[in-house]
Amino acid sequence: MKYDTVILGIDPGTQLMGYALLAVSKGKVTILAMDVLKLTKEKDIYARLEMIHSRIAELIREYKPTCFAIEAPFFGKNVQSMLKLGRAQGVAIAAAMQAKLPVTEYAPKKVKQSITGNGNADKDQVWKMLQTILEITEKPKYYDATDALSVALCHHYQTSGTASGSGAKPGSKTGGKKGGWGAFIAQNPTRIQH
């Protein structure tokens, strides 16, 4: 099947790297793949970086994405963890750039805001919204995979002019920060379960 857009979303990590591929055709979003790359068996950090690069290159060859979206590392107190995460992110971006894919980076708060309407949502809240928006029935084993899926969906919303899962345009009464949950519920009465 021919898609208008295929988005490769990445949640970078040095122990688990989440990835997801979303296809968009005539506004309809379909999940092509969602999983994690487990890196914990390899003790050498450079070998882990090579595994990240290889897996992303493999995903690009297999699914032929048209764009690449990655979550930016959040600023924590542990400098060593930040450095390791930055390396993992850099290697992932390098693999995408090598394949000539446009790269977009999203802050974690931006991703959560885009999916749930709340930039401080927890992983479970993000997962529940993804379930509703994309009609997913099976829960993945790792949140890293759903984090990657949320990055890909966030990219779709940002590039298609949709502010959130509500289908609203940015700046409209139902989209972005101004509308919030009340506007989402008013716009989507069929999504509410009693």
Coordinates of N, CA, C and O in Angstrom, one line a residue:
M1 N 0.8 -1.2 0.0 CA 0.0 0.0 0.0 C 0.9 1.2 0.0 O 1.9 1.3 0.6
K2 N 0.4 2.2 -0.7 CA 1.2 3.5 -0.8 C 0.6 4.5 0.3 O -0.6 4.7 0.4
Y3 N 1.6 5.0 1.1 CA 1.2 5.9 2.1 C 1.7 7.3 1.8 O 2.7 7.5 1.1
D4 N 0.9 8.3 2.3 CA 1.3 9.7 2.1 C 2.6 10.0 2.9 O 3.5 10.7 2.4
T5 N 2.7 9.5 4.1 CA 3.8 9.7 5.0 C 4.0 8.5 5.9 O 3.0 7.8 6.2
V6 N 5.3 8.2 6.1 CA 5.6 7.1 7.1 C 6.6 7.8 8.1 O 7.6 8.3 7.7
I7 N 6.2 7.8 9.3 CA 7.0 8.4 10.4 C 7.7 7.4 11.3 O 7.0 6.5 11.8
L8 N 9.0 7.5 11.4 CA 9.7 6.7 12.3 C 9.9 7.5 13.6 O 10.6 8.5 13.6
G9 N 9.3 7.0 14.7 CA 9.4 7.7 16.0 C 10.4 6.9 16.9 O 10.3 5.7 16.9
I10 N 11.3 7.6 17.6 CA 12.3 7.0 18.4 C 12.2 7.6 19.8 O 12.2 8.8 20.0
D11 N 12.3 6.7 20.8 CA 12.5 7.1 22.2 C 13.9 6.6 22.5 O 14.1 5.4 22.8
P12 N 14.9 7.5 22.5 CA 16.3 7.0 22.7 C 16.6 6.5 24.1 O 16.0 7.0 25.1
G13 N 17.4 5.5 24.2 CA 17.9 5.0 25.5 C 19.1 4.2 25.3 O 19.5 3.8 24.2
T14 N 19.8 4.0 26.4 CA 21.0 3.2 26.4 C 20.8 1.8 26.9 O 21.7 0.9 26.8
Q15 N 19.6 1.5 27.4 CA 19.3 0.2 27.9 C 18.1 -0.4 27.0 O 18.2 -1.5 26.6
L16 N 17.1 0.5 26.7 CA 16.0 0.1 25.8 C 15.8 1.3 24.9 O 15.7 2.4 25.4
M17 N 15.7 1.1 23.6 CA 15.4 2.1 22.7 C 14.0 1.8 22.1 O 13.8 0.7 21.5
G18 N 13.0 2.6 22.3 CA 11.7 2.4 21.8 C 11.7 2.9 20.3 O 12.3 3.9 20.0
Y19 N 10.9 2.2 19.5 CA 10.7 2.7 18.1 C 9.3 2.3 17.7 O 8.7 1.4 18.2
A20 N 8.8 3.2 16.8 CA 7.4 3.0 16.3 C 7.4 3.6 14.9 O 8.1 4.6 14.6
L21 N 6.6 3.0 14.0 CA 6.4 3.5 12.7 C 4.9 3.7 12.4 O 4.1 2.8 12.6
L22 N 4.6 4.9 12.1 CA 3.2 5.3 11.8 C 3.1 5.6 10.3 O 3.9 6.4 9.8
A23 N 2.0 5.1 9.7 CA 1.8 5.4 8.3 C 0.5 6.3 8.2 O -0.4 6.1 9.0
V24 N 0.6 7.3 7.4 CA -0.6 8.2 7.2 C -1.0 8.2 5.8 O -0.1 8.4 4.9
S25 N -2.3 7.9 5.6 CA -2.8 7.9 4.2 C -4.2 8.6 4.2 O -5.1 8.1 4.9
K26 N -4.3 9.7 3.5 CA -5.6 10.4 3.5 C -6.1 10.7 4.9 O -7.3 10.6 5.2
G27 N -5.2 11.1 5.8 CA -5.5 11.5 7.1 C -5.7 10.3 8.1 O -5.7 10.5 9.3
K28 N -5.8 9.1 7.6 CA -5.9 7.9 8.5 C -4.5 7.5 8.9 O -3.6 7.3 8.1
V29 N -4.4 7.2 10.2 CA -3.1 6.9 10.8 C -3.1 5.4 11.1 O -4.1 4.9 11.8
T30 N -2.1 4.6 10.7 CA -2.0 3.2 10.9 C -0.6 2.9 11.6 O 0.4 3.4 11.1
I31 N -0.6 2.0 12.6 CA 0.7 1.6 13.2 C 1.2 0.5 12.3 O 0.6 -0.5 12.1
L32 N 2.5 0.7 11.8 CA 3.2 -0.4 11.1 C 4.0 -1.2 12.0 O 4.1 -2.4 11.7
A33 N 4.6 -0.7 13.0 CA 5.5 -1.4 13.9 C 5.6 -0.6 15.2 O 5.6 0.6 15.2
M34 N 5.8 -1.4 16.3 CA 6.1 -0.7 17.6 C 6.8 -1.8 18.4 O 6.3 -2.8 18.7
D35 N 8.0 -1.4 18.9 CA 8.8 -2.4 19.7 C 9.9 -1.7 20.4 O 10.0 -0.5 20.3
V36 N 10.8 -2.5 21.0 CA 12.0 -1.9 21.6 C 13.2 -2.7 21.2 O 13.1 -3.9 20.8
L37 N 14.3 -2.0 21.2 CA 15.6 -2.7 21.0 C 16.3 -2.8 22.4 O 16.5 -1.8 23.0
K38 N 16.5 -4.1 22.8 CA 17.1 -4.3 24.1 C 18.6 -4.2 24.0 O 19.2 -5.0 23.2
L39 N 19.2 -3.4 24.8 CA 20.6 -3.2 24.7 C 21.4 -3.7 26.0 O 22.6 -3.6 26.0
T40 N 20.6 -4.2 26.9 CA 21.2 -4.5 28.2 C 22.2 -5.7 28.2 O 23.1 -5.8 29.1
K41 N 22.1 -6.6 27.3 CA 23.0 -7.8 27.2 C 24.4 -7.4 26.8 O 25.3 -8.0 27.2
E42 N 24.5 -6.2 26.1 CA 25.8 -5.8 25.7 C 26.3 -4.8 26.7 O 25.7 -3.8 27.0
K43 N 27.5 -5.1 27.3 CA 28.1 -4.2 28.4 C 28.8 -3.0 27.8 O 28.8 -2.0 28.4
D44 N 29.4 -3.2 26.6 CA 30.2 -2.1 26.0 C 29.3 -1.0 25.4 O 28.5 -1.3 24.6
I45 N 29.5 0.2 25.9 CA 28.6 1.3 25.5 C 28.8 1.5 23.9 O 27.8 1.9 23.3
Y46 N 30.0 1.4 23.4 CA 30.2 1.6 22.0 C 29.5 0.5 21.1 O 28.9 0.8 20.1
A47 N 29.5 -0.7 21.6 CA 28.7 -1.8 21.0 C 27.2 -1.5 21.0 O 26.5 -1.7 20.0
R48 N 26.7 -0.9 22.1 CA 25.3 -0.5 22.2 C 25.0 0.6 21.1 O 24.0 0.5 20.5
L49 N 25.9 1.5 21.0 CA 25.7 2.6 20.0 C 25.6 2.0 18.6 O 24.8 2.5 17.8
E50 N 26.5 1.1 18.3 CA 26.5 0.5 17.0 C 25.2 -0.3 16.8 O 24.6 -0.3 15.7
M51 N 24.7 -0.9 17.8 CA 23.4 -1.7 17.7 C 22.2 -0.7 17.4 O 21.4 -1.0 16.6
I52 N 22.3 0.5 18.0 CA 21.2 1.5 17.8 C 21.3 1.9 16.3 O 20.3 1.9 15.6
H53 N 22.5 2.3 15.9 CA 22.6 2.7 14.5 C 22.2 1.6 13.5 O 21.4 1.9 12.6
S54 N 22.6 0.4 13.7 CA 22.2 -0.7 12.8 C 20.7 -1.0 12.8 O 20.2 -1.2 11.7
R55 N 20.1 -0.9 14.0 CA 18.6 -1.2 14.0 C 17.9 -0.1 13.3 O 16.9 -0.4 12.6
I56 N 18.3 1.1 13.5 CA 17.6 2.2 12.8 C 17.8 2.2 11.3 O 16.8 2.3 10.6
A57 N 19.0 1.9 10.9 CA 19.2 1.7 9.5 C 18.4 0.6 8.9 O 17.8 0.7 7.8
E58 N 18.2 -0.5 9.6 CA 17.4 -1.7 9.2 C 16.0 -1.3 9.1 O 15.3 -1.6 8.2
L59 N 15.4 -0.5 10.1 CA 14.0 -0.1 10.1 C 13.8 0.8 8.9 O 12.7 0.8 8.2
I60 N 14.8 1.7 8.6 CA 14.7 2.6 7.4 C 14.6 1.8 6.1 O 13.8 2.1 5.2
R61 N 15.5 0.8 6.0 CA 15.4 0.0 4.8 C 14.1 -0.8 4.6 O 13.5 -0.9 3.6
E62 N 13.6 -1.3 5.8 CA 12.4 -2.1 5.7 C 11.1 -1.3 5.5 O 10.3 -1.7 4.7
Y63 N 11.0 -0.2 6.2 CA 9.7 0.5 6.2 C 9.7 1.8 5.3 O 8.7 2.4 5.1
K64 N 10.9 2.2 4.9 CA 11.1 3.4 4.0 C 10.3 4.6 4.6 O 9.5 5.2 3.9
P65 N 10.6 5.0 5.8 CA 10.0 6.2 6.3 C 10.3 7.4 5.5 O 11.3 7.5 4.9
T66 N 9.4 8.4 5.6 CA 9.6 9.7 4.9 C 10.1 10.8 5.9 O 10.6 11.8 5.4
C67 N 10.0 10.5 7.2 CA 10.5 11.4 8.2 C 10.9 10.7 9.5 O 10.4 9.6 9.7
F68 N 11.6 11.4 10.3 CA 12.2 10.8 11.5 C 11.9 11.8 12.7 O 12.3 13.0 12.6
A69 N 11.3 11.3 13.7 CA 11.0 12.1 14.9 C 11.6 11.4 16.1 O 11.5 10.2 16.3
I70 N 12.3 12.2 17.0 CA 12.9 11.7 18.2 C 12.7 12.5 19.4 O 12.5 13.8 19.2
E71 N 12.6 11.9 20.5 CA 12.4 12.6 21.8 C 13.7 13.2 22.2 O 14.7 12.4 22.3
A72 N 13.7 14.4 22.6 CA 14.9 15.1 23.1 C 15.1 14.6 24.5 O 14.2 14.3 25.3
P73 N 16.4 14.4 25.0 CA 16.6 14.0 26.3 C 16.2 15.1 27.3 O 16.3 16.3 27.0
F74 N 15.5 14.7 28.4 CA 15.2 15.7 29.4 C 16.4 15.9 30.3 O 17.2 15.1 30.4
F75 N 16.4 17.1 30.8 CA 17.6 17.5 31.7 C 17.4 17.0 33.1 O 16.6 17.4 33.8
G76 N 18.3 16.0 33.4 CA 18.3 15.4 34.7 C 19.5 15.9 35.5 O 20.3 16.6 35.1
K77 N 19.6 15.4 36.7 CA 20.7 15.7 37.6 C 21.9 14.9 37.4 O 23.0 15.3 37.7
N78 N 21.7 13.7 36.8 CA 22.9 12.8 36.6 C 23.5 13.1 35.3 O 23.0 12.8 34.2
V79 N 24.7 13.7 35.3 CA 25.4 14.2 34.1 C 25.8 13.0 33.2 O 25.7 13.0 32.0
Q80 N 26.3 11.9 33.9 CA 26.7 10.7 33.1 C 25.6 10.1 32.4 O 25.8 9.7 31.2
S81 N 24.4 10.0 33.0 CA 23.2 9.5 32.3 C 22.9 10.4 31.1 O 22.5 9.9 30.0
M82 N 22.9 11.7 31.3 CA 22.6 12.6 30.2 C 23.6 12.5 29.0 O 23.2 12.5 27.9
L83 N 24.9 12.3 29.3 CA 25.9 12.1 28.3 C 25.6 10.8 27.5 O 25.6 10.8 26.3
K84 N 25.3 9.7 28.2 CA 25.0 8.4 27.5 C 23.8 8.6 26.7 O 23.7 8.1 25.5
L85 N 22.7 9.2 27.2 CA 21.5 9.4 26.4 C 21.7 10.2 25.2 O 21.2 10.0 24.1
G86 N 22.5 11.3 25.4 CA 22.8 12.2 24.3 C 23.6 11.4 23.2 O 23.3 11.7 22.0
R87 N 24.5 10.5 23.5 CA 25.2 9.7 22.5 C 24.2 8.8 21.8 O 24.3 8.7 20.5
A88 N 23.3 8.2 22.5 CA 22.3 7.3 21.9 C 21.4 8.1 20.9 O 21.2 7.6 19.8
Q89 N 21.0 9.3 21.3 CA 20.2 10.1 20.5 C 21.0 10.5 19.2 O 20.5 10.5 18.1
G90 N 22.2 10.9 19.4 CA 23.1 11.4 18.3 C 23.3 10.3 17.3 O 23.2 10.5 16.1
V91 N 23.5 9.1 17.7 CA 23.7 7.9 16.8 C 22.4 7.7 16.0 O 22.4 7.4 14.8
A92 N 21.3 7.7 16.7 CA 20.0 7.5 16.1 C 19.8 8.6 15.0 O 19.4 8.3 13.8
I93 N 20.0 9.8 15.3 CA 19.9 10.9 14.4 C 20.8 10.8 13.2 O 20.5 11.0 12.0
A94 N 22.1 10.3 13.5 CA 23.1 10.1 12.4 C 22.6 9.1 11.4 O 22.7 9.2 10.2
A95 N 21.9 8.0 11.9 CA 21.4 7.0 11.0 C 20.3 7.5 10.1 O 20.3 7.2 8.9
A96 N 19.5 8.4 10.7 CA 18.4 9.0 9.9 C 19.0 9.9 8.9 O 18.5 10.0 7.7
M97 N 19.9 10.7 9.3 CA 20.5 11.7 8.4 C 21.3 11.0 7.2 O 21.3 11.5 6.1
Q98 N 21.9 9.9 7.6 CA 22.6 9.1 6.5 C 21.7 8.7 5.4 O 22.0 8.6 4.3
A99 N 20.4 8.4 5.9 CA 19.4 8.0 4.9 C 18.6 9.2 4.3 O 17.7 9.0 3.6
K100 N 19.1 10.4 4.6 CA 18.6 11.6 4.0 C 17.1 11.9 4.5 O 16.3 12.5 3.8
L101 N 16.8 11.4 5.7 CA 15.5 11.7 6.3 C 15.5 13.0 7.0 O 16.4 13.3 7.7
P102 N 14.4 13.8 6.9 CA 14.3 15.0 7.7 C 14.1 14.6 9.2 O 13.3 13.7 9.5
V103 N 14.9 15.3 10.1 CA 14.8 14.9 11.5 C 14.2 16.0 12.3 O 14.5 17.2 12.1
T104 N 13.3 15.6 13.2 CA 12.6 16.6 14.1 C 12.7 16.1 15.5 O 12.5 14.9 15.7
E105 N 13.1 17.0 16.4 CA 13.3 16.6 17.8 C 12.1 17.3 18.6 O 11.8 18.4 18.4
Y106 N 11.6 16.5 19.6 CA 10.5 17.0 20.4 C 10.8 16.8 21.9 O 11.3 15.8 22.3
A107 N 10.6 17.9 22.6 CA 10.8 17.8 24.1 C 9.7 16.9 24.7 O 8.6 16.8 24.1
P108 N 10.0 16.1 25.7 CA 9.0 15.3 26.3 C 7.7 15.9 26.7 O 6.6 15.4 26.4
K109 N 7.8 17.2 27.2 CA 6.5 17.9 27.5 C 5.7 18.2 26.3 O 4.5 18.1 26.4
K110 N 6.4 18.5 25.2 CA 5.7 18.8 23.9 C 4.9 17.5 23.5 O 3.8 17.6 23.0
V111 N 5.6 16.4 23.6 CA 5.0 15.1 23.2 C 3.7 14.8 24.0 O 2.6 14.5 23.5
K112 N 3.9 14.9 25.3 CA 2.8 14.7 26.2 C 1.6 15.6 26.0 O 0.4 15.2 26.0
Q113 N 1.9 16.9 25.8 CA 0.9 17.9 25.5 C 0.2 17.6 24.3 O -1.1 17.7 24.2
S114 N 0.9 17.2 23.3 CA 0.3 16.9 22.0 C -0.7 15.7 22.0 O -1.7 15.7 21.4
I115 N -0.3 14.7 22.8 CA -1.1 13.5 22.9 C -2.3 13.6 23.9 O -3.4 13.2 23.6
T116 N -2.0 14.1 25.1 CA -3.0 14.1 26.2 C -3.6 15.5 26.5 O -4.6 15.6 27.2
G117 N -2.9 16.6 26.0 CA -3.4 17.9 26.4 C -2.7 18.4 27.7 O -3.0 19.5 28.1
N118 N -1.9 17.5 28.3 CA -1.2 17.8 29.5 C 0.3 17.5 29.4 O 0.6 16.4 29.3
G119 N 1.1 18.5 29.5 CA 2.6 18.3 29.3 C 3.2 17.6 30.5 O 4.3 17.2 30.4
N120 N 2.4 17.4 31.6 CA 2.9 16.7 32.8 C 2.3 15.3 32.9 O 2.4 14.7 34.0
A121 N 1.7 14.8 31.9 CA 1.0 13.5 32.0 C 2.0 12.4 32.3 O 3.2 12.5 31.8
D122 N 1.6 11.4 33.0 CA 2.5 10.3 33.2 C 2.4 9.3 32.0 O 1.5 9.4 31.2
K123 N 3.3 8.3 32.0 CA 3.3 7.3 30.9 C 2.0 6.6 30.7 O 1.6 6.3 29.6
D124 N 1.4 6.3 31.8 CA 0.1 5.5 31.8 C -1.0 6.4 31.1 O -1.8 5.9 30.3
Q125 N -1.0 7.7 31.4 CA -2.0 8.5 30.8 C -1.8 8.7 29.3 O -2.7 8.7 28.5
V126 N -0.5 8.8 28.9 CA -0.2 8.9 27.5 C -0.6 7.6 26.8 O -1.2 7.6 25.8
W127 N -0.3 6.4 27.5 CA -0.7 5.1 26.9 C -2.2 5.0 26.7 O -2.6 4.6 25.6
K128 N -2.9 5.5 27.7 CA -4.4 5.3 27.6 C -5.0 6.2 26.4 O -5.9 5.8 25.7
M129 N -4.4 7.4 26.2 CA -4.8 8.2 25.1 C -4.4 7.6 23.8 O -5.2 7.6 22.8
L130 N -3.2 7.0 23.7 CA -2.8 6.3 22.5 C -3.8 5.2 22.2 O -4.1 5.0 21.0
Q131 N -4.2 4.5 23.2 CA -5.1 3.4 23.0 C -6.4 3.9 22.4 O -6.9 3.3 21.4
T132 N -6.9 5.0 22.9 CA -8.1 5.6 22.4 C -8.0 6.1 21.0 O -8.8 5.8 20.1
I133 N -6.9 6.9 20.8 CA -6.8 7.6 19.5 C -6.5 6.6 18.4 O -7.1 6.7 17.3
L134 N -5.6 5.6 18.6 CA -5.2 4.7 17.6 C -5.9 3.3 17.7 O -5.6 2.4 16.9
E135 N -6.9 3.2 18.6 CA -7.6 2.0 18.8 C -6.7 0.7 19.0 O -6.9 -0.3 18.3
I136 N -5.8 0.8 19.9 CA -4.9 -0.3 20.2 C -5.5 -1.1 21.3 O -6.0 -0.6 22.3
T137 N -5.5 -2.4 21.2 CA -6.0 -3.3 22.2 C -5.0 -3.9 23.1 O -5.2 -4.1 24.2
E138 N -3.9 -4.3 22.5 CA -2.8 -5.0 23.2 C -1.8 -4.0 23.8 O -1.2 -3.2 23.1
K139 N -1.5 -4.2 25.1 CA -0.6 -3.3 25.8 C 0.9 -3.8 25.5 O 1.1 -5.0 25.8
P140 N 1.8 -3.0 25.1 CA 3.2 -3.4 24.9 C 3.8 -3.7 26.2 O 3.4 -3.2 27.2
K141 N 4.9 -4.5 26.1 CA 5.6 -4.9 27.3 C 6.3 -3.7 28.0 O 6.5 -3.7 29.2
Y142 N 6.8 -2.8 27.1 CA 7.6 -1.7 27.6 C 7.0 -0.4 27.2 O 6.6 -0.2 26.1
Y143 N 7.0 0.6 28.1 CA 6.6 2.0 27.8 C 7.5 2.7 26.8 O 7.1 3.6 26.2
D144 N 8.7 2.2 26.7 CA 9.6 2.8 25.7 C 9.0 2.7 24.3 O 9.2 3.6 23.5
A145 N 8.3 1.6 24.0 CA 7.7 1.5 22.7 C 6.5 2.5 22.5 O 6.4 3.1 21.5
T146 N 5.7 2.6 23.6 CA 4.6 3.6 23.5 C 5.1 5.0 23.5 O 4.5 5.9 22.9
D147 N 6.2 5.2 24.2 CA 6.8 6.6 24.1 C 7.2 6.9 22.7 O 7.0 8.0 22.2
A148 N 7.8 5.9 22.0 CA 8.2 6.2 20.6 C 7.0 6.4 19.7 O 7.0 7.3 18.8
L149 N 5.9 5.7 20.0 CA 4.7 5.8 19.3 C 4.1 7.2 19.5 O 3.6 7.9 18.6
S150 N 4.2 7.7 20.7 CA 3.7 9.1 21.0 C 4.5 10.1 20.3 O 4.0 11.1 19.9
V151 N 5.8 9.9 20.2 CA 6.7 10.8 19.4 C 6.3 10.9 18.0 O 6.1 12.0 17.4
A152 N 6.0 9.7 17.4 CA 5.6 9.7 16.0 C 4.2 10.3 15.8 O 4.0 11.1 14.8
L153 N 3.3 10.1 16.7 CA 2.0 10.7 16.6 C 2.1 12.2 16.8 O 1.4 13.0 16.1
C154 N 2.9 12.6 17.7 CA 3.1 14.1 18.0 C 3.6 14.7 16.7 O 3.1 15.8 16.3
H155 N 4.5 14.1 16.0 CA 5.1 14.6 14.7 C 4.0 14.7 13.7 O 3.9 15.7 13.0
H156 N 3.1 13.7 13.6 CA 2.0 13.8 12.7 C 1.1 15.0 13.0 O 0.8 15.7 12.1
Y157 N 0.8 15.2 14.3 CA -0.1 16.3 14.6 C 0.6 17.6 14.3 O 0.0 18.5 13.8
Q158 N 1.9 17.7 14.6 CA 2.6 19.0 14.3 C 2.7 19.3 12.8 O 2.6 20.5 12.4
T159 N 2.9 18.3 12.0 CA 3.1 18.5 10.6 C 1.8 18.5 9.8 O 1.8 19.1 8.7
S160 N 0.8 18.0 10.3 CA -0.5 18.0 9.6 C -1.4 19.2 10.0 O -2.5 19.3 9.4
G161 N -0.9 20.0 10.9 CA -1.7 21.1 11.4 C -2.8 20.7 12.4 O -3.6 21.5 12.7
T162 N -2.7 19.5 12.9 CA -3.6 19.1 14.0 C -2.9 19.3 15.3 O -1.8 18.9 15.5
A163 N -3.6 19.9 16.2 CA -3.0 20.2 17.5 C -3.1 19.1 18.5 O -2.2 19.0 19.4
S164 N -4.0 18.2 18.4 CA -4.1 17.1 19.3 C -5.0 16.0 18.6 O -5.4 16.1 17.5
G165 N -5.2 14.9 19.3 CA -6.0 13.8 18.8 C -7.4 14.3 18.5 O -8.2 13.5 17.9
S166 N -7.8 15.5 18.9 CA -9.2 15.9 18.6 C -9.4 16.3 17.1 O -10.5 16.4 16.7
G167 N -8.4 16.4 16.4 CA -8.5 16.7 15.0 C -8.6 18.2 14.8 O -8.9 18.7 13.7
A168 N -8.4 19.0 15.8 CA -8.5 20.4 15.7 C -7.3 21.1 15.1 O -6.2 20.6 15.3
K169 N -7.5 22.2 14.5 CA -6.4 23.0 13.9 C -5.8 23.8 15.0 O -6.5 24.2 15.9
P170 N -4.4 24.1 15.0 CA -3.8 24.9 16.0 C -4.5 26.3 16.1 O -4.9 26.8 15.0
G171 N -4.8 26.7 17.3 CA -5.4 28.0 17.5 C -6.9 28.0 17.4 O -7.6 29.0 17.8
S172 N -7.5 26.9 17.1 CA -9.0 26.8 17.1 C -9.5 26.6 18.5 O -8.7 26.2 19.4
K173 N -10.8 26.7 18.7 CA -11.3 26.5 20.1 C -11.1 25.2 20.7 O -11.0 25.0 21.9
T174 N -11.0 24.1 19.8 CA -10.8 22.8 20.3 C -9.4 22.3 20.3 O -9.1 21.2 20.7
G175 N -8.5 23.1 19.8 CA -7.1 22.6 19.7 C -6.2 23.3 20.6 O -6.5 24.4 21.1
G176 N -5.0 22.7 20.9 CA -4.0 23.4 21.7 C -4.3 23.6 23.1 O -5.3 23.0 23.6
K177 N -3.6 24.5 23.8 CA -3.8 24.7 25.2 C -5.2 25.4 25.6 O -5.7 25.1 26.6
K178 N -5.7 26.2 24.7 CA -6.9 26.9 25.0 C -8.1 26.1 25.2 O -8.9 26.3 26.0
G179 N -8.2 25.0 24.4 CA -9.4 24.1 24.5 C -9.4 23.2 25.7 O -10.3 23.1 26.4
G180 N -8.3 22.5 25.9 CA -8.2 21.6 27.0 C -9.1 20.4 26.9 O -9.7 20.1 25.8
W181 N -9.3 19.7 28.0 CA -10.1 18.5 28.0 C -11.6 18.8 27.7 O -12.3 18.0 27.1
G182 N -12.1 19.9 28.3 CA -13.5 20.2 28.1 C -13.9 20.3 26.6 O -14.9 19.7 26.1
A183 N -13.0 21.0 25.8 CA -13.2 21.1 24.4 C -13.1 19.8 23.7 O -13.8 19.5 22.8
F184 N -12.1 19.0 24.1 CA -11.9 17.7 23.5 C -13.1 16.8 23.7 O -13.6 16.2 22.7
I185 N -13.7 16.8 24.9 CA -14.9 16.0 25.2 C -16.0 16.5 24.4 O -16.8 15.7 23.8
A186 N -16.2 17.8 24.3 CA -17.3 18.4 23.5 C -17.2 18.0 22.0 O -18.2 17.7 21.4
Q187 N -16.0 18.0 21.5 CA -15.7 17.7 20.1 C -15.8 16.2 19.8 O -16.0 15.8 18.7
N188 N -15.6 15.3 20.8 CA -15.5 13.9 20.6 C -16.4 13.1 21.6 O -15.9 12.3 22.4
P189 N -17.7 13.3 21.6 CA -18.6 12.7 22.5 C -18.6 11.2 22.4 O -18.9 10.5 23.4
T190 N -18.3 10.6 21.2 CA -18.3 9.2 21.1 C -17.1 8.5 21.7 O -17.1 7.3 21.8
R191 N -16.1 9.2 22.1 CA -14.9 8.6 22.7 C -15.0 8.5 24.2 O -14.2 7.9 24.8
I192 N -16.1 9.0 24.8 CA -16.3 9.0 26.2 C -16.9 7.7 26.6 O -18.0 7.3 26.1
Q193 N -16.3 7.0 27.5 CA -16.9 5.7 28.0 C -17.5 6.0 29.4 O -16.8 6.5 30.3
H194 N -18.7 5.6 29.6 CA -19.4 5.8 30.9 C -19.4 4.5 31.7 O -19.3 3.4 31.3

